[in-house]
One Martini backbone bead per residue (centre of mass of N, CA, C, O) as a GRO file, in nm:
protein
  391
    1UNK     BB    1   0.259  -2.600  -1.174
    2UNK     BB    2   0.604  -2.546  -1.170
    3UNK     BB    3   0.598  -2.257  -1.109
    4UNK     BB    4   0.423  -2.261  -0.845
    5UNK     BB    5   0.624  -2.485  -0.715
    6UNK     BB    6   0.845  -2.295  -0.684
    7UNK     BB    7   0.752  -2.029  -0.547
    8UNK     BB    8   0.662  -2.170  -0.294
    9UNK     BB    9   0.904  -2.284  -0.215
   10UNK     BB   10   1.088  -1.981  -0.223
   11UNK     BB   11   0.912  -1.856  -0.019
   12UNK     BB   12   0.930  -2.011   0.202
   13UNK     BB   13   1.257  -1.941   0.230
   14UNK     BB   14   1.302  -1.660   0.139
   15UNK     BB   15   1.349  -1.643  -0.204
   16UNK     BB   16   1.423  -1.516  -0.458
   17UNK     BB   17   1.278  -1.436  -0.743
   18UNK     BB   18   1.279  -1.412  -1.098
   19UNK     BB   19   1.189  -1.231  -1.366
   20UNK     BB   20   1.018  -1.450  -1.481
   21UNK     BB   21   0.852  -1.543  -1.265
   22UNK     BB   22   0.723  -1.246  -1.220
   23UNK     BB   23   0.655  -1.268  -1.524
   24UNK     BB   24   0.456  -1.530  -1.540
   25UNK     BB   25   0.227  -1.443  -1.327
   26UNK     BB   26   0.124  -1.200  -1.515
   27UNK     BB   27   0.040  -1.387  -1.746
   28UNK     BB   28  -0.150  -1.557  -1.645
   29UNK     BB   29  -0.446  -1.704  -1.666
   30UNK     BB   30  -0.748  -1.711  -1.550
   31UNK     BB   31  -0.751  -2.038  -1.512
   32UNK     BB   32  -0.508  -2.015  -1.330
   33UNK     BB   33  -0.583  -1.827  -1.082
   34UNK     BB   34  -0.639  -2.011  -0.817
   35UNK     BB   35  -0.413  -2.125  -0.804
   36UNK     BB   36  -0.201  -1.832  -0.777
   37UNK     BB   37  -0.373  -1.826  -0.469
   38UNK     BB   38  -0.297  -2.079  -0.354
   39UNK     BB   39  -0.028  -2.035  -0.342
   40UNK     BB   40   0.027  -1.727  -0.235
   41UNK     BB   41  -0.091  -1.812   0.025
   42UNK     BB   42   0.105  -2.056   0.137
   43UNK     BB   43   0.302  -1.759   0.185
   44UNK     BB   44   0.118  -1.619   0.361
   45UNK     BB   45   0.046  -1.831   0.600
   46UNK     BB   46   0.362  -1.890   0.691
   47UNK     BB   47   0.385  -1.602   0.803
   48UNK     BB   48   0.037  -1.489   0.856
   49UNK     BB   49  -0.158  -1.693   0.865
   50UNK     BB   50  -0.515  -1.572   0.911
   51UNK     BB   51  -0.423  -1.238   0.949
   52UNK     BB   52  -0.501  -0.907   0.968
   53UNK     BB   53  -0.456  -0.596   0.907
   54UNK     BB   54  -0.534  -0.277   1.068
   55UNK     BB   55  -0.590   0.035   0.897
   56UNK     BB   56  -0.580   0.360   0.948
   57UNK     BB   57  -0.674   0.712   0.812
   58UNK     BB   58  -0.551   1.039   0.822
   59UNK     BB   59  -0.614   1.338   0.723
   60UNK     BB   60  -0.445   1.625   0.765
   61UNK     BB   61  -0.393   1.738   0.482
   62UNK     BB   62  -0.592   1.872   0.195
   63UNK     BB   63  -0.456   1.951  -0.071
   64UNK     BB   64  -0.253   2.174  -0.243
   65UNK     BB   65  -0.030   2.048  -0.394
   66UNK     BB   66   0.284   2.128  -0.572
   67UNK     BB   67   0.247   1.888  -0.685
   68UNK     BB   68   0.206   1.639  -1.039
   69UNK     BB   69   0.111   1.396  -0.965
   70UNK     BB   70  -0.127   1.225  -1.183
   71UNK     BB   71  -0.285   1.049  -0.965
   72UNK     BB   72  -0.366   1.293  -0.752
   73UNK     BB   73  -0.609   1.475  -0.600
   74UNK     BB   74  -0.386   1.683  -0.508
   75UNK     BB   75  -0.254   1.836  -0.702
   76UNK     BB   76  -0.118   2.024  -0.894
   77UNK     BB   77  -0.436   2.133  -1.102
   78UNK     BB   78  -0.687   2.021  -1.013
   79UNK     BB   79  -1.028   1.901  -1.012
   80UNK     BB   80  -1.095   1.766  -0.811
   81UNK     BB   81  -1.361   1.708  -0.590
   82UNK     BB   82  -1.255   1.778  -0.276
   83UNK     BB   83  -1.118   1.832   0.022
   84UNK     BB   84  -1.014   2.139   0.179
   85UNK     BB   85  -0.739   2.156   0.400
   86UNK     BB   86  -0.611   2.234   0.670
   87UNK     BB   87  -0.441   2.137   0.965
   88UNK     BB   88  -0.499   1.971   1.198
   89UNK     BB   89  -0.579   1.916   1.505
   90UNK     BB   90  -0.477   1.706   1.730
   91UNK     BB   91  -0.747   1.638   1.886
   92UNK     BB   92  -0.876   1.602   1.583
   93UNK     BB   93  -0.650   1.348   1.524
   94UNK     BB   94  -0.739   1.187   1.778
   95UNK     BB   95  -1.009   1.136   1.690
   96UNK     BB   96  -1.026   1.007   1.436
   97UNK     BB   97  -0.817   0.775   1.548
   98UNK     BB   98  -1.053   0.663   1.737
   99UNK     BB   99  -1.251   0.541   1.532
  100UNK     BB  100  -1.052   0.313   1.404
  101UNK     BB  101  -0.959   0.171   1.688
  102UNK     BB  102  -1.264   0.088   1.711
  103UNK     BB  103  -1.251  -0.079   1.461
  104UNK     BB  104  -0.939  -0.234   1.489
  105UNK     BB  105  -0.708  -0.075   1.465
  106UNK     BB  106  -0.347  -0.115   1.495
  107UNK     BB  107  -0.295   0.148   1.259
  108UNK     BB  108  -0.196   0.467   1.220
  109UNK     BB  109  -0.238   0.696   0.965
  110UNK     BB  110  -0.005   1.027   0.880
  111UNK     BB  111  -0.129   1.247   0.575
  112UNK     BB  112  -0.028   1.476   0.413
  113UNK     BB  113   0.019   1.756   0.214
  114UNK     BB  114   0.329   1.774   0.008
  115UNK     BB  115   0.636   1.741  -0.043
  116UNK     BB  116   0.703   1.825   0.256
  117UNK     BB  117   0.830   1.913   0.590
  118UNK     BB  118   0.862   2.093   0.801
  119UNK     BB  119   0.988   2.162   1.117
  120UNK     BB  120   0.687   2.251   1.194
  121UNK     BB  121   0.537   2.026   1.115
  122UNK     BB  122   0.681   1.801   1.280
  123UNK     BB  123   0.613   1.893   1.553
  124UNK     BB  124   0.332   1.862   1.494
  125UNK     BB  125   0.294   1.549   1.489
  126UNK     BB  126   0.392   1.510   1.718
  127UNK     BB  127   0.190   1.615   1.888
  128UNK     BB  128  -0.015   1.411   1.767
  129UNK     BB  129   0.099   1.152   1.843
  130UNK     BB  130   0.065   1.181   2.107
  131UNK     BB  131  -0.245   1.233   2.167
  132UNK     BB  132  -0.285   0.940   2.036
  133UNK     BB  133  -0.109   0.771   2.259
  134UNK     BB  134  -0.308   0.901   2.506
  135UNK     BB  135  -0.575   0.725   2.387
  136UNK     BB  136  -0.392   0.470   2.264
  137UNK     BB  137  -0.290   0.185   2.329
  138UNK     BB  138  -0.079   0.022   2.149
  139UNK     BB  139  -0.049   0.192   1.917
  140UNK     BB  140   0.076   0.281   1.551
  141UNK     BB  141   0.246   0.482   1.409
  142UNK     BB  142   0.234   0.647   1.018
  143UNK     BB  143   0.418   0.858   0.860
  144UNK     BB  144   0.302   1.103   0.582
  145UNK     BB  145   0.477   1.374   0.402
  146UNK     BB  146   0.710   1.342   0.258
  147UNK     BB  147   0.975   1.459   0.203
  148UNK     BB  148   1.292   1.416   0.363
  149UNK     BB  149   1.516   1.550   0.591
  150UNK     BB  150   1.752   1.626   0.763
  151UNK     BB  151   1.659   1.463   1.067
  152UNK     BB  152   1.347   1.412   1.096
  153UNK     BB  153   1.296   1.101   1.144
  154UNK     BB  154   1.435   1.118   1.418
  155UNK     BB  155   1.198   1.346   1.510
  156UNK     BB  156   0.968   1.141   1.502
  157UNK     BB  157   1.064   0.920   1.662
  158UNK     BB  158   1.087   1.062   1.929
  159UNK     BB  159   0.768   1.109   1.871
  160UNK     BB  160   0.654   0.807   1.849
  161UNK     BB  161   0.708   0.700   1.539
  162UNK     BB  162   0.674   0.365   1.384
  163UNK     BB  163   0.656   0.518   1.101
  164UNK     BB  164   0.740   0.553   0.724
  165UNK     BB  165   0.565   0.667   0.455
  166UNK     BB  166   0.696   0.583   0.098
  167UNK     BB  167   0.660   0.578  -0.220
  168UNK     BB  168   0.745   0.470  -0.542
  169UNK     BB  169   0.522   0.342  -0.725
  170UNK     BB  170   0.711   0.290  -0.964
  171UNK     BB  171   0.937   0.323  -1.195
  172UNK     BB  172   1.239   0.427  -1.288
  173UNK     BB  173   1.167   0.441  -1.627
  174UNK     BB  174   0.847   0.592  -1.548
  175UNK     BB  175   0.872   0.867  -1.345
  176UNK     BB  176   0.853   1.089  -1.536
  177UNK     BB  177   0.530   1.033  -1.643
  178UNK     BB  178   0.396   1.115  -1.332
  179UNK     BB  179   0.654   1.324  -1.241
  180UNK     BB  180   0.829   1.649  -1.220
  181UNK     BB  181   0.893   1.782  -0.941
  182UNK     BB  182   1.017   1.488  -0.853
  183UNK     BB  183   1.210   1.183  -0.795
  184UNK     BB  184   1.278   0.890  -0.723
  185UNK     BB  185   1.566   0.924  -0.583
  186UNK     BB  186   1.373   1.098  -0.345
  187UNK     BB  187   1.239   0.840  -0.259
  188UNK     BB  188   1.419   0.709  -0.189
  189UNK     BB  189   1.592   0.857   0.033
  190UNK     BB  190   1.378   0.873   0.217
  191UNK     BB  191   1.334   0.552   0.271
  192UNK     BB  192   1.641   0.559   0.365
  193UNK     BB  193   1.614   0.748   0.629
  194UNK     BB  194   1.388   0.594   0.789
  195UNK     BB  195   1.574   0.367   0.825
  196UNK     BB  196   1.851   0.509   0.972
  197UNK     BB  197   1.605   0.627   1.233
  198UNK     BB  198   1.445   0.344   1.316
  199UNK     BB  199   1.217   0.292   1.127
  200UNK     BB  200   0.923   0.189   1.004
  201UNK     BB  201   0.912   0.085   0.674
  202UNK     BB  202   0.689   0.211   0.391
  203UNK     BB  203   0.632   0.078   0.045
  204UNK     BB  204   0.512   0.119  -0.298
  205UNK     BB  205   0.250   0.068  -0.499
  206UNK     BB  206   0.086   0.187  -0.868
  207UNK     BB  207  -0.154   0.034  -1.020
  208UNK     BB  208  -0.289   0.130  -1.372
  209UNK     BB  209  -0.111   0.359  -1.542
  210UNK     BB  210   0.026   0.212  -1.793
  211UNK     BB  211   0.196  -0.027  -1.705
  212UNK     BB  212   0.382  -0.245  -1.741
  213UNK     BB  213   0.527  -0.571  -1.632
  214UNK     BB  214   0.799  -0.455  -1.608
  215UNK     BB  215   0.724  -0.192  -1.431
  216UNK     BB  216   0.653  -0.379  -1.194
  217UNK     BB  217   0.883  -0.561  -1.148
  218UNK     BB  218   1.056  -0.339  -1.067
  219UNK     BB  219   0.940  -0.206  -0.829
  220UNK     BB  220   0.947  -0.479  -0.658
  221UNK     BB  221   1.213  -0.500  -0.655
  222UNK     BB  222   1.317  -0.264  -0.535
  223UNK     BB  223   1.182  -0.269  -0.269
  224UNK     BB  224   1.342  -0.542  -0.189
  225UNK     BB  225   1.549  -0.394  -0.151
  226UNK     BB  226   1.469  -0.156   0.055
  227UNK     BB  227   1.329  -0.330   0.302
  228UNK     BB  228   1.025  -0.320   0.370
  229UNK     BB  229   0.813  -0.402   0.595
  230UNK     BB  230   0.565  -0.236   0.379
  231UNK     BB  231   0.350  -0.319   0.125
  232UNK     BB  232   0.145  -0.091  -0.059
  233UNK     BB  233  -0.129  -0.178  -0.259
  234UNK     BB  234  -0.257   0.058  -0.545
  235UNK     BB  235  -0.549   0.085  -0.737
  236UNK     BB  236  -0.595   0.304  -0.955
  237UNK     BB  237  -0.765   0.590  -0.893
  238UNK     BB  238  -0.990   0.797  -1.142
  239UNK     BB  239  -1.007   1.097  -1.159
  240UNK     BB  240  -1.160   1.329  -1.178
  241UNK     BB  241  -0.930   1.586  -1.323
  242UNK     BB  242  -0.715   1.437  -1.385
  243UNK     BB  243  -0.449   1.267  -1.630
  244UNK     BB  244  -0.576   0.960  -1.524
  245UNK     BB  245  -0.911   0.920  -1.549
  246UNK     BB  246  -0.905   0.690  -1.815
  247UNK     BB  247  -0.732   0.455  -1.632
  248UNK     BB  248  -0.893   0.163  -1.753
  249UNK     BB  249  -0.652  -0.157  -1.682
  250UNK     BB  250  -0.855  -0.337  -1.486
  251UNK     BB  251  -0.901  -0.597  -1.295
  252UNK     BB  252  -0.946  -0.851  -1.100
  253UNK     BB  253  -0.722  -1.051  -1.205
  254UNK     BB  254  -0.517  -0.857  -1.234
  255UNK     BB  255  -0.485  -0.791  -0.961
  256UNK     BB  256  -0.439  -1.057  -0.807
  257UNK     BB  257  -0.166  -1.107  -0.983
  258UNK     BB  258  -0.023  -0.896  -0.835
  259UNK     BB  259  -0.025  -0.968  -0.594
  260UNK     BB  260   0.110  -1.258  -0.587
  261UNK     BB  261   0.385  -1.130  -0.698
  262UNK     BB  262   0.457  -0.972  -0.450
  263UNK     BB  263   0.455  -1.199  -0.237
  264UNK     BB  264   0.676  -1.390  -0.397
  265UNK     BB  265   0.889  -1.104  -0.378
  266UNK     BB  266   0.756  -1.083  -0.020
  267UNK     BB  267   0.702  -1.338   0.168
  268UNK     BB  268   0.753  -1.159   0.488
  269UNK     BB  269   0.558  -0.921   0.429
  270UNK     BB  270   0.359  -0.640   0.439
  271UNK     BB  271   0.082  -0.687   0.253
  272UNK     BB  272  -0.095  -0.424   0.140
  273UNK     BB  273  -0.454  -0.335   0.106
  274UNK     BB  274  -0.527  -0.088  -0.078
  275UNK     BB  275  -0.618   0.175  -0.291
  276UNK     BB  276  -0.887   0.055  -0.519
  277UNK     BB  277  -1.017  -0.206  -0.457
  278UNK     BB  278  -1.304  -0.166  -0.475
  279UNK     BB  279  -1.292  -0.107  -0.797
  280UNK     BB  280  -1.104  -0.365  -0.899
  281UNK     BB  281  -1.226  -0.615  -0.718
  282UNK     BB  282  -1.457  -0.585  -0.571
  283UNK     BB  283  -1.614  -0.943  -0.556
  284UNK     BB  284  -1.304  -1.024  -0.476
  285UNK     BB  285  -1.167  -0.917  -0.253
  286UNK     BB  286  -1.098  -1.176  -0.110
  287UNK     BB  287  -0.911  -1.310  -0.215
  288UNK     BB  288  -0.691  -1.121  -0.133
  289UNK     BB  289  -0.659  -1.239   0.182
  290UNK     BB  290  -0.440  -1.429   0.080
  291UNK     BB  291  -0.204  -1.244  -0.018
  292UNK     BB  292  -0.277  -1.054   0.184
  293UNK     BB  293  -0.214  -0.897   0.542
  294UNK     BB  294  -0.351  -0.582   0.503
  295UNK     BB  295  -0.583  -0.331   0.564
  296UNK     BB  296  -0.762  -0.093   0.483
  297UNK     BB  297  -1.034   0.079   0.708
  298UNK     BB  298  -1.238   0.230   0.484
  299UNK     BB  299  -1.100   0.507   0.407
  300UNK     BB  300  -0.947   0.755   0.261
  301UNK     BB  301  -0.813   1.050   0.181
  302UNK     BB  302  -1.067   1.092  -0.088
  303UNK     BB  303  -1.181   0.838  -0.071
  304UNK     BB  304  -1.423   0.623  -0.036
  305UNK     BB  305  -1.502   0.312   0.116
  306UNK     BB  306  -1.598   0.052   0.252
  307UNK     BB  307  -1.778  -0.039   0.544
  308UNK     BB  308  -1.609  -0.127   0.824
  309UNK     BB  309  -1.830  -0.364   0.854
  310UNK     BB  310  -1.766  -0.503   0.604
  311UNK     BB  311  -1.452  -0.567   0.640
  312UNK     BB  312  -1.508  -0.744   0.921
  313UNK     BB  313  -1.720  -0.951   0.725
  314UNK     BB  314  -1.494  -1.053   0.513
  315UNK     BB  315  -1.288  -1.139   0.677
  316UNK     BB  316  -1.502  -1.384   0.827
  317UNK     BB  317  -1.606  -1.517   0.600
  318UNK     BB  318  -1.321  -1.618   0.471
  319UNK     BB  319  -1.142  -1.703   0.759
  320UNK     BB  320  -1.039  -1.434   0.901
  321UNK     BB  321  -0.878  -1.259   1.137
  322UNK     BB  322  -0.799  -0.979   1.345
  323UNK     BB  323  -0.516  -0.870   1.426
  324UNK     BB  324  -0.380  -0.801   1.752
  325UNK     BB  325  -0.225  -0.561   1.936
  326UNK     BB  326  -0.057  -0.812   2.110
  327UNK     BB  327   0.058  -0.899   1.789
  328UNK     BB  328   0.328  -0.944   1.557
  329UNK     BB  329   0.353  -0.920   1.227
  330UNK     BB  330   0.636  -1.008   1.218
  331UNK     BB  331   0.830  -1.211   1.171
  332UNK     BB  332   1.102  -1.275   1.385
  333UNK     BB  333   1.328  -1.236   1.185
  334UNK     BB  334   1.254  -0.909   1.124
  335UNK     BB  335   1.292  -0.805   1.438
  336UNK     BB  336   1.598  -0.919   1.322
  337UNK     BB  337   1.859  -0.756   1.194
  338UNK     BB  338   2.064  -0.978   1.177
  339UNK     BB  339   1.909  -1.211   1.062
  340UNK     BB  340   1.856  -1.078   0.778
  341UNK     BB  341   2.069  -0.932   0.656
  342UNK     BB  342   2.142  -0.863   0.323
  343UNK     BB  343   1.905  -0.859   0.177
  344UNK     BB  344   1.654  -0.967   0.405
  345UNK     BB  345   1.355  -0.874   0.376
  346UNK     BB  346   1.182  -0.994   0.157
  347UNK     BB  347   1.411  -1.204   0.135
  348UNK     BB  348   1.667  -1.454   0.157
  349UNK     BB  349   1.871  -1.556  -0.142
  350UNK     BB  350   1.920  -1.696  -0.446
  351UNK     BB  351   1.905  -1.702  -0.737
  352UNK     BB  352   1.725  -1.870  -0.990
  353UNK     BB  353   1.654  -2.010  -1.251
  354UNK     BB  354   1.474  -2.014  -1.506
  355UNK     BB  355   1.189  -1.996  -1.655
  356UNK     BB  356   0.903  -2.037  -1.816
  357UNK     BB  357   0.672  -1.849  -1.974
  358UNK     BB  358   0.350  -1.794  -1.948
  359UNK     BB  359   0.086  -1.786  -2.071
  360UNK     BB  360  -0.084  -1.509  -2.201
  361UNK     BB  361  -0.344  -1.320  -2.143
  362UNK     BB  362  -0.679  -1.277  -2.277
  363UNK     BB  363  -0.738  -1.066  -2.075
  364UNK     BB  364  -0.733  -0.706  -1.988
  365UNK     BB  365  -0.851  -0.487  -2.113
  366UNK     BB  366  -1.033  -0.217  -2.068
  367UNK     BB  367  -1.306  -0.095  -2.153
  368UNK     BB  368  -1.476   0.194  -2.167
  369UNK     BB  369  -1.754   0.072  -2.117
  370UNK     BB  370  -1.606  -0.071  -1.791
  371UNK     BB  371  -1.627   0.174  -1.659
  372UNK     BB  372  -1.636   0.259  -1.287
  373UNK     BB  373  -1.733   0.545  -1.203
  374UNK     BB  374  -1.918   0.475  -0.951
  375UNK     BB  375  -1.681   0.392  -0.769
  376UNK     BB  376  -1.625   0.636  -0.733
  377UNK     BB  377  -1.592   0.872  -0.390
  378UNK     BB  378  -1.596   1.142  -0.254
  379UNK     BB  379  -1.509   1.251   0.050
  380UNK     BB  380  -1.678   1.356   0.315
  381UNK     BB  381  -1.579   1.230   0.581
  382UNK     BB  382  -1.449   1.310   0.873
  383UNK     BB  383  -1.178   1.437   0.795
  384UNK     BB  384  -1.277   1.822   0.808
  385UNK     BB  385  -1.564   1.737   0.919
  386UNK     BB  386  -1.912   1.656   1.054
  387UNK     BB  387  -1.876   1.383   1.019
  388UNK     BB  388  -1.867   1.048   1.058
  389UNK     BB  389  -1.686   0.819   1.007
  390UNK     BB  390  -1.533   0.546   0.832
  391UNK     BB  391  -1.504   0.242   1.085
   0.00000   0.00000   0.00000
């Protein structure tokens, strides 16, 4: 397929794809997803080899959030029965991110609910973050904590933070639709703190709010301009209790084509498989290490994950390895902001002209009766609780 096989040249030398090349890749049909898989691999693995990048988290402080976000079941007014809990002390999140650690996590992410942080809350993550580093060496800290004010980045990095999580999740065309307590603009302004204070940036989308294909490439371009080193791709956990709780519109090959997008518009970032996986791929999860080279290990923030122990032999069953703690997951050239120059995170190169668009895929929506709400399961272990995690 030439679309495919341009892709891949534009890739490899991580040059931006057009609009309408990212959006025939979301048309692409069924019968043509395994090429899809196997271009987009070959740009994955020109940047990240075989390797996969382990993460762990830890819910610091879980429900009670005074936003709207309609996908979260800590919103304000769910009704989601989830685990509800004020802030863990250091040393309960730094036993917690050791059983992650343990589990071969390279990265912990550390993340609260709530619009944002006060100053005291900035200190408490510090002492915790210390407490994480004084127990695991060579790990690395993600704060997310929500909008962040001016110095606060400053003041995370200083206590060890080695990067800052805050999530687009959508277009900016469609943001007002699923949170009206603070803005799109809110969210880009976070994520360019975290940058100006040399944190590594973190931020993503989530995917299946009943977002068009066009909502999806807006984002994913946003992003790409944005230069986060990680992008983590999260498709829609269908809480009961929430306002999206009936949104189910994704398929796994559905998903599949997303993570491929993704690669092809982002191909030398570190694109992480995160919460939904296991509800949206299913028996499909392999196929997504071909595009991805990261993943949440275990549970996630209030829904639980498939099993550790599951993660490690899924990953080796495919034939990939857990990138080791001694090892750089980004390419050398992203190491040094010289050589990425002006836009050259996600790739840096000219736009090339457009392709024609792929037919559009013949099975997308899910019907009511194929929704798997049996795969949603609420968090009962691990931090906040009396059981140990699954790591």
């Amino acid at each position: 397929m030439d679309l495919l096989n341009t892709l891949v040249d534009k890739g490899l030398r991580r040059e931006l794809p057009t609009r309408e090349e990212a959006l025939a890749v979301l048309a692409t049909s069924d019968d043509d997803l395994l090429d899809v898989v196997a271009a987009a691999g070959k740009v994955r693995r020109q940047w990240f080899g075989r390797r996969v990048k382990l993460n762990y988290l830890v819910n610091l402080k879980s429900g009670l959030c005074p936003e709207d976000c309609s996908y979260c079941s800590q919103r304000l007014g769910s009704k989601a029965e989830i685990l509800k809990y004020t802030w863990l002390k250091p040393e309960e999140a730094s036993k917690a991110a050791a059983a992650g650690v343990a589990g071969g996590a390279k990265r912990v992410c550390l993340v609260a609910s709530g619009r944002g942080p006060t100053d005291r809350d900035v200190e408490r993550v510090g002492r915790t973050i210390e407490a994480i580093k004084e127990e695991n060496e060579g790990v690395e800290v993600c704060a997310c904590l929500g909008l962040l004010s001016d110095g606060q980045a400053e003041r995370l990095r200083s206590a060890g933070a080695d990067a800052y999580n805050h999530n687009l999740n959508t277009s900016e065309g469609t943001y007002g639709d699923i949170t009206t307590t603070h803005t799109y603009a809110d969210r880009v302004d976070t994520v360019q703190k975290a940058h100006a204070a040399g944190l590594s940036a973190c931020s993503g989308l989530i995917a299946g709010m009943g977002e068009s294909d066009e909502d999806l490439v807006d984002v994913v371009f946003a992003l790409r301009e944005l230069d986060p080193d990680s992008v983590p791709v999260n498709f829609l956990i269908p809480f009961e209790g929430t306002p999206l709780a009936k949104e189910w519109n994704l398929t796994p090959q559905r998903a599949l084509r997303i993570l491929a997008m993704v690669r092809f518009v982002c191909p030398d970032v570190e694109v992480r498989l995160a919460g939904g996986r296991e509800v949206h791929l299913r028996t499909l999860q392999p196929l997504a290490l071909h595009l991805a080279n990261s993943i949440f290990l275990g549970d996630y923030l209030t829904s639980e994950g498939q099993a550790g122990k599951a993660d490690l032999e899924m990953i080796a069953d495919a034939g990939f390895e857990v990138e080791a703690t001694d090892t750089t997951t980004l390419p050398e050239h992203r190491s040094d902001a010289a050589s990425c120059g002006t836009g050259g995170g996600c790739g840096s190169g000219s736009v090339c002209s457009s392709e024609e668009p792929a037919p559009a895929a013949t099975t997308e929506q899910v019907r009511g009766d194929q929704a798997r709400t049996d795969l949603v399961a609420v968090r009962r272990r691990g931090a906040g609780t009396d059981l140990a995690p699954n790591a």
